[in-house]
GROMACS .gro file of C-alpha atoms in nm:
model
  188
    1MET     CA    1  10.890  11.360   9.848
    2PHE     CA    2  10.681  11.264   9.569
    3PHE     CA    3  10.960  11.154   9.330
    4THR     CA    4  11.231  11.009   9.553
    5LEU     CA    5  11.346  10.671   9.456
    6PRO     CA    6  11.179  10.473   9.723
    7THR     CA    7  10.885  10.655   9.634
    8LEU     CA    8  10.926  10.602   9.265
    9PHE     CA    9  10.948  10.231   9.325
   10THR     CA   10  10.603  10.274   9.498
   11TRP     CA   11  10.433  10.429   9.217
   12ALA     CA   12  10.580  10.171   8.999
   13ARG     CA   13  10.405   9.893   9.178
   14ILE     CA   14  10.107  10.088   9.127
   15VAL     CA   15  10.144  10.122   8.763
   16ALA     CA   16  10.231   9.754   8.728
   17ILE     CA   17   9.901   9.615   8.876
   18PRO     CA   18   9.717   9.674   8.534
   19LEU     CA   19   9.976   9.457   8.383
   20ILE     CA   20   9.941   9.182   8.602
   21VAL     CA   21   9.549   9.203   8.539
   22GLY     CA   22   9.600   9.268   8.150
   23VAL     CA   23   9.818   8.941   8.124
   24PHE     CA   24   9.486   8.766   8.116
   25TYR     CA   25   9.360   8.950   7.837
   26LEU     CA   26   9.638   8.899   7.603
   27ASP     CA   27   9.610   8.641   7.339
   28LEU     CA   28   9.856   8.393   7.478
   29ALA     CA   29   9.818   8.020   7.609
   30PRO     CA   30   9.706   8.021   7.979
   31ALA     CA   31  10.011   7.875   8.094
   32HIS     CA   32  10.213   8.164   7.947
   33GLN     CA   33   9.949   8.402   8.100
   34ASN     CA   34   9.995   8.228   8.432
   35LEU     CA   35  10.367   8.244   8.392
   36PHE     CA   36  10.402   8.599   8.316
   37ALA     CA   37  10.140   8.716   8.570
   38THR     CA   38  10.336   8.541   8.836
   39VAL     CA   39  10.680   8.672   8.717
   40LEU     CA   40  10.538   9.036   8.717
   41PHE     CA   41  10.354   8.971   9.071
   42ILE     CA   42  10.681   8.865   9.205
   43VAL     CA   43  10.907   9.137   9.084
   44VAL     CA   44  10.611   9.410   9.193
   45ALA     CA   45  10.572   9.264   9.544
   46LEU     CA   46  10.961   9.267   9.571
   47THR     CA   47  10.977   9.634   9.508
   48ASP     CA   48  10.753   9.664   9.840
   49TRP     CA   49  11.055   9.530  10.029
   50LEU     CA   50  11.321   9.743   9.812
   51ASP     CA   51  11.099  10.072   9.854
   52GLY     CA   52  11.126  10.030  10.230
   53TYR     CA   53  11.477   9.933  10.253
   54LEU     CA   54  11.584  10.234  10.011
   55ALA     CA   55  11.395  10.466  10.229
   56ARG     CA   56  11.576  10.363  10.524
   57LYS     CA   57  11.905  10.333  10.367
   58LEU     CA   58  11.877  10.653  10.197
   59ASN     CA   59  11.700  10.849  10.466
   60GLN     CA   60  11.430  10.922  10.246
   61THR     CA   61  11.143  10.807  10.451
   62SER     CA   62  10.832  11.029  10.445
   63ALA     CA   63  10.469  11.058  10.562
   64PHE     CA   64  10.358  11.041  10.189
   65GLY     CA   65  10.571  10.714  10.140
   66ALA     CA   66  10.423  10.576  10.451
   67PHE     CA   67  10.073  10.652  10.323
   68LEU     CA   68  10.145  10.542   9.979
   69ASP     CA   69  10.315  10.229  10.041
   70PRO     CA   70  10.029  10.021  10.217
   71VAL     CA   71   9.798  10.142   9.939
   72ALA     CA   72  10.010   9.992   9.675
   73ASP     CA   73  10.008   9.680   9.879
   74LYS     CA   74   9.635   9.696   9.915
   75ILE     CA   75   9.566   9.728   9.540
   76LEU     CA   76   9.818   9.490   9.449
   77VAL     CA   77   9.657   9.213   9.664
   78CYS     CA   78   9.296   9.321   9.590
   79ALA     CA   79   9.344   9.317   9.200
   80SER     CA   80   9.512   8.980   9.224
   81LEU     CA   81   9.260   8.852   9.430
   82LEU     CA   82   9.009   8.967   9.191
   83VAL     CA   83   9.186   8.821   8.891
   84LEU     CA   84   9.193   8.479   9.085
   85LEU     CA   85   8.836   8.479   9.180
   86GLU     CA   86   8.736   8.540   8.796
   87LEU     CA   87   8.996   8.235   8.721
   88GLY     CA   88   8.811   8.010   8.948
   89ARG     CA   89   9.128   7.987   9.162
   90VAL     CA   90   8.968   8.122   9.512
   91ASN     CA   91   8.617   8.137   9.598
   92ALA     CA   92   8.432   8.457   9.690
   93LEU     CA   93   8.434   8.423  10.058
   94VAL     CA   94   8.813   8.427  10.056
   95ALA     CA   95   8.821   8.732   9.831
   96LEU     CA   96   8.544   8.899  10.050
   97VAL     CA   97   8.714   8.829  10.369
   98ILE     CA   98   9.064   8.948  10.262
   99ILE     CA   99   8.927   9.246  10.084
  100GLY     CA  100   8.684   9.352  10.344
  101ARG     CA  101   8.945   9.325  10.609
  102GLU     CA  102   9.146   9.574  10.408
  103ILE     CA  103   8.870   9.820  10.373
  104THR     CA  104   8.770   9.795  10.743
  105ILE     CA  105   9.129   9.822  10.894
  106SER     CA  106   9.198  10.119  10.662
  107ALA     CA  107   8.884  10.311  10.739
  108LEU     CA  108   8.962  10.230  11.118
  109ARG     CA  109   9.313  10.369  11.101
  110GLU     CA  110   9.207  10.684  10.896
  111TRP     CA  111   8.942  10.725  11.176
  112MET     CA  112   9.199  10.684  11.430
  113ALA     CA  113   9.428  10.896  11.293
  114GLN     CA  114   9.175  11.189  11.298
  115ILE     CA  115   9.131  11.135  11.670
  116GLY     CA  116   9.499  11.134  11.743
  117ALA     CA  117   9.515  10.759  11.836
  118SER     CA  118   9.688  10.618  11.555
  119ARG     CA  119   9.937  10.449  11.765
  120SER     CA  120   9.658  10.201  11.907
  121VAL     CA  121   9.639  10.058  11.564
  122ALA     CA  122  10.017  10.057  11.435
  123VAL     CA  123  10.100   9.776  11.244
  124HIS     CA  124  10.168   9.459  11.465
  125MET     CA  125  10.340   9.127  11.355
  126VAL     CA  126  10.052   8.949  11.317
  127GLY     CA  127   9.946   9.198  11.041
  128LYS     CA  128  10.295   9.160  10.892
  129LEU     CA  129  10.270   8.793  10.885
  130LYS     CA  130   9.904   8.820  10.709
  131THR     CA  131  10.066   9.020  10.442
  132THR     CA  132  10.361   8.765  10.381
  133VAL     CA  133  10.156   8.485  10.357
  134GLN     CA  134   9.919   8.642  10.102
  135MET     CA  135  10.234   8.745   9.902
  136VAL     CA  136  10.358   8.399   9.898
  137ALA     CA  137   9.989   8.237   9.843
  138ILE     CA  138   9.910   8.473   9.553
  139PRO     CA  139  10.190   8.380   9.313
  140PHE     CA  140  10.127   8.031   9.349
  141LEU     CA  141   9.751   8.068   9.272
  142LEU     CA  142   9.857   8.283   8.981
  143PHE     CA  143  10.105   8.014   8.839
  144ASP     CA  144   9.820   7.725   8.883
  145GLY     CA  145  10.063   7.448   8.745
  146GLN     CA  146  10.347   7.195   8.865
  147LEU     CA  147  10.670   7.320   8.997
  148PHE     CA  148  10.971   7.087   8.972
  149GLY     CA  149  10.725   6.830   8.820
  150PHE     CA  150  10.543   6.746   9.149
  151VAL     CA  151  10.457   7.067   9.356
  152SER     CA  152  10.116   7.172   9.282
  153THR     CA  153  10.088   7.549   9.334
  154ARG     CA  154   9.716   7.548   9.327
  155LEU     CA  155   9.725   7.312   9.620
  156TRP     CA  156   9.984   7.470   9.796
  157GLY     CA  157   9.843   7.844   9.709
  158SER     CA  158   9.509   7.696   9.825
  159TRP     CA  159   9.633   7.629  10.182
  160LEU     CA  160   9.829   7.925  10.196
  161ILE     CA  161   9.546   8.163  10.102
  162PHE     CA  162   9.328   7.971  10.374
  163ALA     CA  163   9.599   8.021  10.620
  164ALA     CA  164   9.597   8.407  10.482
  165VAL     CA  165   9.218   8.394  10.568
  166ILE     CA  166   9.270   8.298  10.943
  167LEU     CA  167   9.550   8.544  10.968
  168THR     CA  168   9.329   8.839  10.822
  169ILE     CA  169   9.035   8.755  11.072
  170TRP     CA  170   9.297   8.732  11.342
  171SER     CA  171   9.472   9.058  11.237
  172MET     CA  172   9.117   9.239  11.212
  173VAL     CA  173   9.017   9.128  11.557
  174TYR     CA  174   9.342   9.222  11.703
  175TYR     CA  175   9.317   9.579  11.554
  176LEU     CA  176   8.943   9.604  11.648
  177GLN     CA  177   9.024   9.538  11.998
  178LYS     CA  178   9.302   9.794  12.013
  179ALA     CA  179   9.071  10.039  11.904
  180VAL     CA  180   8.759   9.935  12.134
  181PRO     CA  181   8.913  10.162  12.419
  182GLU     CA  182   8.933  10.469  12.199
  183ILE     CA  183   8.607  10.414  12.044
  184LYS     CA  184   8.423  10.361  12.399
  185ALA     CA  185   8.585  10.681  12.513
  186ARG     CA  186   8.459  10.885  12.206
  187ALA     CA  187   8.125  10.744  12.240
  188LYS     CA  188   8.024  10.892  12.544
   0.00000   0.00000   0.00000
C-alpha cells in the first residue's frame, strides 16, 4: 500500500515540491527560474491525475493513498502560494484565505471522521472546481511572462487566483454548512 505505482507517484509529487521552491534559489535568470518552476509545477500537478487514474485502472486504491493524495495537493498549493507571496505575485490575503481554508477543512474532515460522519463533508464538485482553478492559476503566476507574445500570464493568473479565492470561500462555507447538523448534534 505504501509503494504501489499510484502511491509512488504521490510520493514523487511530495518530493518534487522542494524542487519547485528551490528553483528560485538557483543562480539563474529570473525568466529561467520562472520557466523551470512552471514546468515542474505542471508535471507534478499532472501526476495528481495520473496516480488517481492508475489506482483505479490497476485496482490499487487504498485508504493510505486516499489520505496521502490530498495531503500532497495541499502541500503543493501552499508551498507554491508562499513562493508567489515572496515574489510579490499574490497578496497575503489571497494566500491566507486559501491556506486557511485548507487547514480548516482538513481539520473539519478529521474531526468528522472521528465522530463517524465523514460522508457529510465528502469531496464535492465545488471543491474540485476550486482545486482545478488553483492548479491553472498557479503556473500562470509562476511563469510571470508573455505567452505567444501577447497573453499576460500574470494578468490571467491574477484573475484566476481571484476566482480560486471566491471558490475557496464558497467551498469552505459549503463544507461547514454540511457539518453544522453533526456539530449541533454533538454539542448537546
